[in-house]
mmCIF file with all atom_site columns, C-alpha atoms in Angstrom:
data_model
loop_
_atom_site.group_PDB
_atom_site.id
_atom_site.type_symbol
_atom_site.label_atom_id
_atom_site.label_alt_id
_atom_site.label_comp_id
_atom_site.label_asym_id
_atom_site.label_entity_id
_atom_site.label_seq_id
_atom_site.pdbx_PDB_ins_code
_atom_site.Cartn_x
_atom_site.Cartn_y
_atom_site.Cartn_z
_atom_site.occupancy
_atom_site.B_iso_or_equiv
_atom_site.pdbx_formal_charge
_atom_site.auth_seq_id
_atom_site.auth_comp_id
_atom_site.auth_asym_id
_atom_site.auth_atom_id
_atom_site.pdbx_PDB_model_num
ATOM 1   C CA . MET A 1 1   ? 3.094   -10.712 -26.335 1.00 0.00 ? 177 MET A CA 1
ATOM 2   C CA . ALA A 1 2   ? 5.268   -12.916 -23.860 1.00 0.00 ? 178 ALA A CA 1
ATOM 3   C CA . ASP A 1 3   ? 4.923   -13.031 -20.404 1.00 0.00 ? 179 ASP A CA 1
ATOM 4   C CA . GLU A 1 4   ? 8.110   -11.458 -19.966 1.00 0.00 ? 180 GLU A CA 1
ATOM 5   C CA . GLU A 1 5   ? 7.547   -8.399  -22.265 1.00 0.00 ? 181 GLU A CA 1
ATOM 6   C CA . ARG A 1 6   ? 4.533   -7.820  -20.077 1.00 0.00 ? 182 ARG A CA 1
ATOM 7   C CA . GLY A 1 7   ? 6.362   -8.323  -17.000 1.00 0.00 ? 183 GLY A CA 1
ATOM 8   C CA . GLY A 1 8   ? 4.007   -11.042 -15.932 1.00 0.00 ? 184 GLY A CA 1
ATOM 9   C CA . LYS A 1 9   ? 6.038   -13.953 -15.782 1.00 0.00 ? 185 LYS A CA 1
ATOM 10  C CA . ILE A 1 10  ? 6.377   -15.023 -12.017 1.00 0.00 ? 186 ILE A CA 1
ATOM 11  C CA . PRO A 1 11  ? 10.122  -16.139 -11.142 1.00 0.00 ? 187 PRO A CA 1
ATOM 12  C CA . ARG A 1 12  ? 10.141  -19.623 -10.121 1.00 0.00 ? 188 ARG A CA 1
ATOM 13  C CA . GLU A 1 13  ? 13.207  -19.348 -7.514  1.00 0.00 ? 189 GLU A CA 1
ATOM 14  C CA . PRO A 1 14  ? 14.090  -15.672 -7.238  1.00 0.00 ? 190 PRO A CA 1
ATOM 15  C CA . GLU A 1 15  ? 17.608  -15.018 -6.195  1.00 0.00 ? 191 GLU A CA 1
ATOM 16  C CA . VAL A 1 16  ? 17.691  -13.313 -2.666  1.00 0.00 ? 192 VAL A CA 1
ATOM 17  C CA . PRO A 1 17  ? 21.169  -12.192 -1.635  1.00 0.00 ? 193 PRO A CA 1
ATOM 18  C CA . LEU A 1 18  ? 21.526  -13.107 1.872   1.00 0.00 ? 194 LEU A CA 1
ATOM 19  C CA . PRO A 1 19  ? 24.486  -12.997 4.327   1.00 0.00 ? 195 PRO A CA 1
ATOM 20  C CA . ASP A 1 20  ? 26.448  -16.611 4.611   1.00 0.00 ? 196 ASP A CA 1
ATOM 21  C CA . GLY A 1 21  ? 24.424  -18.806 6.769   1.00 0.00 ? 197 GLY A CA 1
ATOM 22  C CA . TRP A 1 22  ? 21.278  -17.041 6.961   1.00 0.00 ? 198 TRP A CA 1
ATOM 23  C CA . ILE A 1 23  ? 18.172  -19.124 5.503   1.00 0.00 ? 199 ILE A CA 1
ATOM 24  C CA . THR A 1 24  ? 14.915  -17.540 4.407   1.00 0.00 ? 200 THR A CA 1
ATOM 25  C CA . PRO A 1 25  ? 11.905  -19.434 3.364   1.00 0.00 ? 201 PRO A CA 1
ATOM 26  C CA . PRO A 1 26  ? 11.042  -18.906 -0.648  1.00 0.00 ? 202 PRO A CA 1
ATOM 27  C CA . PRO A 1 27  ? 8.371   -16.386 -1.222  1.00 0.00 ? 203 PRO A CA 1
ATOM 28  C CA . THR A 1 28  ? 4.800   -17.250 -1.320  1.00 0.00 ? 204 THR A CA 1
ATOM 29  C CA . PRO A 1 29  ? 2.933   -17.467 -4.487  1.00 0.00 ? 205 PRO A CA 1
ATOM 30  C CA . ALA A 1 30  ? 0.963   -14.347 -3.162  1.00 0.00 ? 206 ALA A CA 1
ATOM 31  C CA . GLN A 1 31  ? 4.358   -12.310 -2.495  1.00 0.00 ? 207 GLN A CA 1
ATOM 32  C CA . LEU A 1 32  ? 5.445   -13.386 -5.838  1.00 0.00 ? 208 LEU A CA 1
ATOM 33  C CA . ALA A 1 33  ? 2.083   -12.413 -7.492  1.00 0.00 ? 209 ALA A CA 1
ATOM 34  C CA . SER A 1 34  ? 2.258   -8.925  -5.708  1.00 0.00 ? 210 SER A CA 1
ATOM 35  C CA . ARG A 1 35  ? 5.663   -8.227  -6.818  1.00 0.00 ? 211 ARG A CA 1
ATOM 36  C CA . VAL A 1 36  ? 4.682   -8.961  -10.454 1.00 0.00 ? 212 VAL A CA 1
ATOM 37  C CA . LEU A 1 37  ? 1.583   -6.668  -10.168 1.00 0.00 ? 213 LEU A CA 1
ATOM 38  C CA . MET A 1 38  ? 3.539   -3.792  -8.346  1.00 0.00 ? 214 MET A CA 1
ATOM 39  C CA . ASP A 1 39  ? 6.132   -4.040  -10.915 1.00 0.00 ? 215 ASP A CA 1
ATOM 40  C CA . TRP A 1 40  ? 3.556   -3.546  -13.811 1.00 0.00 ? 216 TRP A CA 1
ATOM 41  C CA . ILE A 1 41  ? 1.958   -0.885  -11.937 1.00 0.00 ? 217 ILE A CA 1
ATOM 42  C CA . ARG A 1 42  ? 5.417   1.149   -11.245 1.00 0.00 ? 218 ARG A CA 1
ATOM 43  C CA . ALA A 1 43  ? 6.556   0.684   -14.817 1.00 0.00 ? 219 ALA A CA 1
ATOM 44  C CA . HIS A 1 44  ? 2.980   2.134   -16.331 1.00 0.00 ? 220 HIS A CA 1
ATOM 45  C CA . PHE A 1 45  ? 2.095   4.383   -13.670 1.00 0.00 ? 221 PHE A CA 1
ATOM 46  C CA . GLY A 1 46  ? 4.992   5.085   -11.655 1.00 0.00 ? 222 GLY A CA 1
ATOM 47  C CA . ASP A 1 47  ? 4.685   5.421   -7.996  1.00 0.00 ? 223 ASP A CA 1
ATOM 48  C CA . THR A 1 48  ? 1.338   7.733   -7.973  1.00 0.00 ? 224 THR A CA 1
ATOM 49  C CA . ALA A 1 49  ? -0.945  5.214   -8.808  1.00 0.00 ? 225 ALA A CA 1
ATOM 50  C CA . GLY A 1 50  ? -2.703  2.250   -6.792  1.00 0.00 ? 226 GLY A CA 1
ATOM 51  C CA . ALA A 1 51  ? -1.308  -0.518  -4.681  1.00 0.00 ? 227 ALA A CA 1
ATOM 52  C CA . VAL A 1 52  ? -1.490  -4.209  -4.147  1.00 0.00 ? 228 VAL A CA 1
ATOM 53  C CA . ASP A 1 53  ? -2.161  -5.412  -0.753  1.00 0.00 ? 229 ASP A CA 1
ATOM 54  C CA . GLY A 1 54  ? -2.067  -9.066  0.643   1.00 0.00 ? 230 GLY A CA 1
ATOM 55  C CA . ARG A 1 55  ? -5.267  -10.479 2.479   1.00 0.00 ? 231 ARG A CA 1
ATOM 56  C CA . ARG A 1 56  ? -4.945  -11.451 6.067   1.00 0.00 ? 232 ARG A CA 1
ATOM 57  C CA . ASP A 1 57  ? -5.124  -15.194 5.255   1.00 0.00 ? 233 ASP A CA 1
ATOM 58  C CA . ARG A 1 58  ? -2.044  -14.167 2.714   1.00 0.00 ? 234 ARG A CA 1
ATOM 59  C CA . GLU A 1 59  ? -3.551  -16.509 0.042   1.00 0.00 ? 235 GLU A CA 1
ATOM 60  C CA . ALA A 1 60  ? -5.146  -13.692 -1.979  1.00 0.00 ? 236 ALA A CA 1
ATOM 61  C CA . LEU A 1 61  ? -4.608  -10.002 -2.894  1.00 0.00 ? 237 LEU A CA 1
ATOM 62  C CA . VAL A 1 62  ? -6.210  -6.668  -3.458  1.00 0.00 ? 238 VAL A CA 1
ATOM 63  C CA . VAL A 1 63  ? -5.625  -3.819  -5.589  1.00 0.00 ? 239 VAL A CA 1
ATOM 64  C CA . TYR A 1 64  ? -6.649  -0.334  -4.628  1.00 0.00 ? 240 TYR A CA 1
ATOM 65  C CA . TRP A 1 65  ? -7.289  1.590   -7.781  1.00 0.00 ? 241 TRP A CA 1
ATOM 66  C CA . LYS A 1 66  ? -8.905  5.006   -7.988  1.00 0.00 ? 242 LYS A CA 1
ATOM 67  C CA . GLY A 1 67  ? -11.064 4.892   -11.205 1.00 0.00 ? 243 GLY A CA 1
ATOM 68  C CA . GLU A 1 68  ? -11.196 2.097   -13.671 1.00 0.00 ? 244 GLU A CA 1
ATOM 69  C CA . ALA A 1 69  ? -8.042  -0.248  -13.332 1.00 0.00 ? 245 ALA A CA 1
ATOM 70  C CA . PRO A 1 70  ? -6.257  -0.752  -16.763 1.00 0.00 ? 246 PRO A CA 1
ATOM 71  C CA . ALA A 1 71  ? -7.814  -3.936  -18.672 1.00 0.00 ? 247 ALA A CA 1
ATOM 72  C CA . GLU A 1 72  ? -4.148  -4.856  -19.037 1.00 0.00 ? 248 GLU A CA 1
ATOM 73  C CA . LEU A 1 73  ? -3.559  -4.890  -15.242 1.00 0.00 ? 249 LEU A CA 1
ATOM 74  C CA . ARG A 1 74  ? -6.982  -6.866  -14.942 1.00 0.00 ? 250 ARG A CA 1
ATOM 75  C CA . ARG A 1 75  ? -5.681  -9.385  -17.397 1.00 0.00 ? 251 ARG A CA 1
ATOM 76  C CA . LEU A 1 76  ? -2.362  -9.830  -15.579 1.00 0.00 ? 252 LEU A CA 1
ATOM 77  C CA . ALA A 1 77  ? -4.088  -10.110 -12.160 1.00 0.00 ? 253 ALA A CA 1
ATOM 78  C CA . ASP A 1 78  ? -6.340  -12.991 -13.667 1.00 0.00 ? 254 ASP A CA 1
ATOM 79  C CA . GLU A 1 79  ? -2.918  -14.875 -14.487 1.00 0.00 ? 255 GLU A CA 1
ATOM 80  C CA . GLN A 1 80  ? -1.598  -14.843 -11.232 1.00 0.00 ? 256 GLN A CA 1
ATOM 81  C CA . PRO A 1 81  ? -1.585  -18.127 -8.946  1.00 0.00 ? 257 PRO A CA 1
ATOM 82  C CA . VAL A 1 82  ? -3.535  -16.346 -6.140  1.00 0.00 ? 258 VAL A CA 1
ATOM 83  C CA . PRO A 1 83  ? -7.223  -15.000 -6.236  1.00 0.00 ? 259 PRO A CA 1
ATOM 84  C CA . VAL A 1 84  ? -6.618  -10.901 -7.163  1.00 0.00 ? 260 VAL A CA 1
ATOM 85  C CA . THR A 1 85  ? -9.639  -8.402  -6.282  1.00 0.00 ? 261 THR A CA 1
ATOM 86  C CA . PHE A 1 86  ? -10.007 -4.820  -7.274  1.00 0.00 ? 262 PHE A CA 1
ATOM 87  C CA . GLU A 1 87  ? -11.261 -2.188  -5.087  1.00 0.00 ? 263 GLU A CA 1
ATOM 88  C CA . GLN A 1 88  ? -12.157 1.145   -5.567  1.00 0.00 ? 264 GLN A CA 1
ATOM 89  C CA . ALA A 1 89  ? -9.874  3.777   -3.872  1.00 0.00 ? 265 ALA A CA 1
ATOM 90  C CA . ALA A 1 90  ? -11.284 7.154   -2.786  1.00 0.00 ? 266 ALA A CA 1
ATOM 91  C CA . PHE A 1 91  ? -7.980  8.564   -3.698  1.00 0.00 ? 267 PHE A CA 1
ATOM 92  C CA . SER A 1 92  ? -4.761  7.689   -5.351  1.00 0.00 ? 268 SER A CA 1
ATOM 93  C CA . LEU A 1 93  ? -1.221  7.524   -3.830  1.00 0.00 ? 269 LEU A CA 1
ATOM 94  C CA . GLY A 1 94  ? -0.064  10.588  -5.973  1.00 0.00 ? 270 GLY A CA 1
ATOM 95  C CA . GLU A 1 95  ? -3.124  12.532  -4.293  1.00 0.00 ? 271 GLU A CA 1
ATOM 96  C CA . LEU A 1 96  ? -2.467  11.420  -0.649  1.00 0.00 ? 272 LEU A CA 1
ATOM 97  C CA . MET A 1 97  ? 1.475   11.850  -0.432  1.00 0.00 ? 273 MET A CA 1
ATOM 98  C CA . PRO A 1 98  ? 1.696   15.328  -0.738  1.00 0.00 ? 274 PRO A CA 1
ATOM 99  C CA . ILE A 1 99  ? -1.108  15.632  2.097   1.00 0.00 ? 275 ILE A CA 1
ATOM 100 C CA . ALA A 1 100 ? 0.848   13.068  4.534   1.00 0.00 ? 276 ALA A CA 1
ATOM 101 C CA . LYS A 1 101 ? 4.209   15.148  3.795   1.00 0.00 ? 277 LYS A CA 1
ATOM 102 C CA . ARG A 1 102 ? 2.180   18.271  4.527   1.00 0.00 ? 278 ARG A CA 1
ATOM 103 C CA . LEU A 1 103 ? 0.831   16.957  7.498   1.00 0.00 ? 279 LEU A CA 1
ATOM 104 C CA . ILE A 1 104 ? 4.109   15.731  9.032   1.00 0.00 ? 280 ILE A CA 1
ATOM 105 C CA . GLY A 1 105 ? 5.689   19.116  8.310   1.00 0.00 ? 281 GLY A CA 1
ATOM 106 C CA . ASP A 1 106 ? 3.144   21.418  9.428   1.00 0.00 ? 282 ASP A CA 1
ATOM 107 C CA . HIS A 1 107 ? 2.191   19.254  12.644  1.00 0.00 ? 283 HIS A CA 1
ATOM 108 C CA . GLY A 1 108 ? 5.587   17.670  13.429  1.00 0.00 ? 284 GLY A CA 1
ATOM 109 C CA . ALA A 1 109 ? 5.167   18.316  17.044  1.00 0.00 ? 285 ALA A CA 1
ATOM 110 C CA . ILE A 1 110 ? 2.442   15.868  17.394  1.00 0.00 ? 286 ILE A CA 1
ATOM 111 C CA . VAL A 1 111 ? 3.008   13.288  14.291  1.00 0.00 ? 287 VAL A CA 1
ATOM 112 C CA . GLU A 1 112 ? 5.463   10.858  14.423  1.00 0.00 ? 288 GLU A CA 1
ATOM 113 C CA . SER A 1 113 ? 4.733   9.323   10.790  1.00 0.00 ? 289 SER A CA 1
ATOM 114 C CA . THR A 1 114 ? 2.496   9.697   7.912   1.00 0.00 ? 290 THR A CA 1
ATOM 115 C CA . GLY A 1 115 ? 1.287   8.131   4.739   1.00 0.00 ? 291 GLY A CA 1
ATOM 116 C CA . PRO A 1 116 ? -1.499  6.829   2.719   1.00 0.00 ? 292 PRO A CA 1
ATOM 117 C CA . ALA A 1 117 ? -4.033  4.790   4.367   1.00 0.00 ? 293 ALA A CA 1
ATOM 118 C CA . LYS A 1 118 ? -3.660  0.950   3.544   1.00 0.00 ? 294 LYS A CA 1
ATOM 119 C CA . ASP A 1 119 ? -7.235  1.373   1.525   1.00 0.00 ? 295 ASP A CA 1
ATOM 120 C CA . PHE A 1 120 ? -6.249  4.758   -0.106  1.00 0.00 ? 296 PHE A CA 1
ATOM 121 C CA . SER A 1 121 ? -9.194  6.121   1.943   1.00 0.00 ? 297 SER A CA 1
ATOM 122 C CA . GLY A 1 122 ? -7.355  8.858   3.419   1.00 0.00 ? 298 GLY A CA 1
ATOM 123 C CA . VAL A 1 123 ? -4.383  9.449   5.488   1.00 0.00 ? 299 VAL A CA 1
ATOM 124 C CA . SER A 1 124 ? -2.636  7.524   8.198   1.00 0.00 ? 300 SER A CA 1
ATOM 125 C CA . VAL A 1 125 ? -1.298  9.374   11.151  1.00 0.00 ? 301 VAL A CA 1
ATOM 126 C CA . TRP A 1 126 ? 0.748   8.073   13.963  1.00 0.00 ? 302 TRP A CA 1
ATOM 127 C CA . LEU A 1 127 ? 0.703   10.249  16.786  1.00 0.00 ? 303 LEU A CA 1
ATOM 128 C CA . LYS A 1 128 ? 3.470   11.266  19.388  1.00 0.00 ? 304 LYS A CA 1
ATOM 129 C CA . ASP A 1 129 ? 2.248   9.845   23.106  1.00 0.00 ? 305 ASP A CA 1
ATOM 130 C CA . ASP A 1 130 ? 1.879   13.262  24.424  1.00 0.00 ? 306 ASP A CA 1
ATOM 131 C CA . ALA A 1 131 ? -0.473  14.752  21.415  1.00 0.00 ? 307 ALA A CA 1
ATOM 132 C CA . PRO A 1 132 ? -2.767  17.336  22.969  1.00 0.00 ? 308 PRO A CA 1
ATOM 133 C CA . THR A 1 133 ? -6.333  16.854  21.874  1.00 0.00 ? 309 THR A CA 1
ATOM 134 C CA . ALA A 1 134 ? -6.613  20.340  20.527  1.00 0.00 ? 310 ALA A CA 1
ATOM 135 C CA . ALA A 1 135 ? -3.605  19.748  18.290  1.00 0.00 ? 311 ALA A CA 1
ATOM 136 C CA . VAL A 1 136 ? -5.287  16.770  16.902  1.00 0.00 ? 312 VAL A CA 1
ATOM 137 C CA . GLU A 1 137 ? -8.227  18.489  16.063  1.00 0.00 ? 313 GLU A CA 1
ATOM 138 C CA . ALA A 1 138 ? -6.335  21.152  14.241  1.00 0.00 ? 314 ALA A CA 1
ATOM 139 C CA . LEU A 1 139 ? -4.465  18.371  12.124  1.00 0.00 ? 315 LEU A CA 1
ATOM 140 C CA . ILE A 1 140 ? -7.979  16.827  11.267  1.00 0.00 ? 316 ILE A CA 1
ATOM 141 C CA . ALA A 1 141 ? -9.174  20.105  10.202  1.00 0.00 ? 317 ALA A CA 1
ATOM 142 C CA . ASP A 1 142 ? -6.144  20.677  8.286   1.00 0.00 ? 318 ASP A CA 1
ATOM 143 C CA . ALA A 1 143 ? -6.069  17.328  6.525   1.00 0.00 ? 319 ALA A CA 1
ATOM 144 C CA . GLY A 1 144 ? -9.064  17.833  3.973   1.00 0.00 ? 320 GLY A CA 1
ATOM 145 C CA . VAL A 1 145 ? -9.349  14.095  3.751   1.00 0.00 ? 321 VAL A CA 1
ATOM 146 C CA . PRO A 1 146 ? -10.270 11.445  6.110   1.00 0.00 ? 322 PRO A CA 1
ATOM 147 C CA . VAL A 1 147 ? -7.583  10.321  8.740   1.00 0.00 ? 323 VAL A CA 1
ATOM 148 C CA . VAL A 1 148 ? -6.853  7.367   10.157  1.00 0.00 ? 324 VAL A CA 1
ATOM 149 C CA . PHE A 1 149 ? -5.156  7.428   13.523  1.00 0.00 ? 325 PHE A CA 1
ATOM 150 C CA . ASP A 1 150 ? -2.648  4.361   14.600  1.00 0.00 ? 326 ASP A CA 1
ATOM 151 C CA . ARG A 1 151 ? 0.195   3.598   16.921  1.00 0.00 ? 327 ARG A CA 1
ATOM 152 C CA . PRO A 1 152 ? 3.080   1.782   15.278  1.00 0.00 ? 328 PRO A CA 1
ATOM 153 C CA . ALA A 1 153 ? 3.351   -1.733  16.547  1.00 0.00 ? 329 ALA A CA 1
ATOM 154 C CA . SER A 1 154 ? 6.851   -1.193  18.077  1.00 0.00 ? 330 SER A CA 1
ATOM 155 C CA . ARG A 1 155 ? 4.960   1.273   20.456  1.00 0.00 ? 331 ARG A CA 1
ATOM 156 C CA . GLY A 1 156 ? 2.385   -1.127  21.822  1.00 0.00 ? 332 GLY A CA 1
ATOM 157 C CA . GLY A 1 157 ? 0.134   -0.006  18.917  1.00 0.00 ? 333 GLY A CA 1
ATOM 158 C CA . GLY A 1 158 ? -2.824  -1.524  17.014  1.00 0.00 ? 334 GLY A CA 1
ATOM 159 C CA . GLY A 1 159 ? -5.481  0.472   18.240  1.00 0.00 ? 335 GLY A CA 1
ATOM 160 C CA . THR A 1 160 ? -7.012  2.601   15.333  1.00 0.00 ? 336 THR A CA 1
ATOM 161 C CA . GLY A 1 161 ? -9.576  5.205   14.886  1.00 0.00 ? 337 GLY A CA 1
ATOM 162 C CA . SER A 1 162 ? -11.098 6.799   11.538  1.00 0.00 ? 338 SER A CA 1
ATOM 163 C CA . PHE A 1 163 ? -12.105 10.298  12.027  1.00 0.00 ? 339 PHE A CA 1
ATOM 164 C CA . SER A 1 164 ? -13.212 12.316  8.678   1.00 0.00 ? 340 SER A CA 1
ATOM 165 C CA . ALA A 1 165 ? -11.585 15.648  8.256   1.00 0.00 ? 341 ALA A CA 1
ATOM 166 C CA . ARG A 1 166 ? -13.891 18.138  6.910   1.00 0.00 ? 342 ARG A CA 1
#
């Protein structure tokens, strides 16, 4: 089977539509590999399976996957120009997104944003600055999965804390 048929060919010079006069650096090999792997995941599993994340050094990738990653995805990962590792995810994206949406709906008075934790170990929650402790404790109790609290970088964030919801 050709690389193109598997969705595995890495484009050498992808076309990026930009306004006239804008200059952008070309995508890195890790960015291109991430795109190839995510395209394969979406094509075969939709948006409810695992995800690809870049390492801090931006020269390697990790795929978070609940259960055994498909052999075809592992073969595709082996063909990429950067190292790709697989890490076991506690939850799938399909399991975490409904919880994240419910939490923001039920606790919107204190929650600024929610989503799956980067490593799919639970739900990430960005709290409003004035969130009372009792309301935060109620959110943790309601989550049913581990909760990671964070502040968006746009608000001077960067501090995170992990809490297990029981």
